[in-house]
Coordinates of C-alpha atoms in Angstrom, one line a residue:
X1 CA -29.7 11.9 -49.3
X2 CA -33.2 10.2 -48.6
X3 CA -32.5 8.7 -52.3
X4 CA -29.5 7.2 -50.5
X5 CA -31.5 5.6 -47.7
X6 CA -34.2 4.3 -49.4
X7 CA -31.8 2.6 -51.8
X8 CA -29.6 1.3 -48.8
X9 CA -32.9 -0.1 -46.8
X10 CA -33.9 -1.8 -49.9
X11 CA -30.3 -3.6 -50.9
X12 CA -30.6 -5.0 -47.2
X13 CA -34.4 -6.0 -47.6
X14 CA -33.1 -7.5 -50.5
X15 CA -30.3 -9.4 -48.6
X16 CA -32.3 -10.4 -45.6
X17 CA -34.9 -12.1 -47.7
X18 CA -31.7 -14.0 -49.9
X19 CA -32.8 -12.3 -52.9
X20 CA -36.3 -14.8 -53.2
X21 CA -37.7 -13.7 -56.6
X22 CA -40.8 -12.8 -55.5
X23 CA -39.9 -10.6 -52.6
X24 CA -37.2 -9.0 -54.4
X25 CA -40.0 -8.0 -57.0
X26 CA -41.9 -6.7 -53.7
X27 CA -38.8 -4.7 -52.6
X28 CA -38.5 -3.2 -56.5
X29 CA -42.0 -2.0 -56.7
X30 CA -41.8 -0.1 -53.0
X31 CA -37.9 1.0 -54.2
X32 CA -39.5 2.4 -57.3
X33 CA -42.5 4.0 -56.1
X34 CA -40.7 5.4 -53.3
X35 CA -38.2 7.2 -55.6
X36 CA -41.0 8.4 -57.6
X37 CA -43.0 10.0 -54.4
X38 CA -39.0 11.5 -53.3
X39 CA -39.2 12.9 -57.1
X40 CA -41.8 14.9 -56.8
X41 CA -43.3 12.8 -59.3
X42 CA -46.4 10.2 -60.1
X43 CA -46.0 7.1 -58.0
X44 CA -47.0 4.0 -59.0
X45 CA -49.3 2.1 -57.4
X46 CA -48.0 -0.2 -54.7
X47 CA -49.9 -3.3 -53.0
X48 CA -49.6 -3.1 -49.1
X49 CA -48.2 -6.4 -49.9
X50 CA -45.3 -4.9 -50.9
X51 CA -44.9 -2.3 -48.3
X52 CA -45.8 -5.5 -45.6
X53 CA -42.9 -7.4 -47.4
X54 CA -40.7 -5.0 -47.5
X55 CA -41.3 -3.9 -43.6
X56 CA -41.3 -7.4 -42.6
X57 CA -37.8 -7.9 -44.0
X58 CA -36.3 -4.8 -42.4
X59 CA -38.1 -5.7 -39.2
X60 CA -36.7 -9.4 -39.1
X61 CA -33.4 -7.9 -39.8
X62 CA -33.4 -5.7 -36.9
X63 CA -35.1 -8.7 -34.3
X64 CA -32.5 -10.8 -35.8
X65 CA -29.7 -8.2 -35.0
X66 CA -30.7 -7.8 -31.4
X67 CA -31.0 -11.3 -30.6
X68 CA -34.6 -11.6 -30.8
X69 CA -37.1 -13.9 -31.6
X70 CA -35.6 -15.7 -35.0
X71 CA -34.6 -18.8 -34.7
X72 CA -31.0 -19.8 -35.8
X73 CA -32.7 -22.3 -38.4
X74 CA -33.8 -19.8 -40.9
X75 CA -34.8 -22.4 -43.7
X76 CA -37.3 -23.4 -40.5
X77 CA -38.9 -20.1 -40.4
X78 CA -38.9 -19.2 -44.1
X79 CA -41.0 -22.5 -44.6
X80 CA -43.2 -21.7 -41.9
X81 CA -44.6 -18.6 -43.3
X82 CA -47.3 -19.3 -45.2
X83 CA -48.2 -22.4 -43.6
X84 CA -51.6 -22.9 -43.0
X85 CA -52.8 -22.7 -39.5
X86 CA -54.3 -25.8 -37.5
X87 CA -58.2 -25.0 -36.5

């Protein structure tokens, strides 16, 4: 059953980011590694990149499902993170 849920939160992770190559490869390695720990078996190692990625995702899916503090323009925001900071 937690099999179940971890695949399910990772599918919409997956979604929520529009399937960008490079978090989807996040999302895989925490999927995987996740499975492995539910196993009983070795886990691989995972950056806290991933897990960040992964949680962020879930997170912005939520805020955005409550009416929260996403903008409507979600090209805007996708471009924005990243972006270097003014001093």
């Amino acid at each position: 059953m937690l099999r179940d849920l971890v695949g399910w939160a990772a599918d919409i992770a997956i979604l929520l980011t529009r399937g960008c190559p490079e978090d989807r490869e996040s999302i895989e390695r925490v999927r995987a590694a996740a499975y492995a720990w539910l196993a009983n078996e070795s886990c691989p190692d995972v950056a806290i990149d991933d897990v960040l990625t992964t949680a962020a995702a879930l997170m912005a899916g939520i805020d955005k499902s409550l009416g929260g503090t996403i903008s409507h323009d979600e090209d805007d925001e996708r471009r924005a993170i990243g972006a270097a900071v003014a001093a």
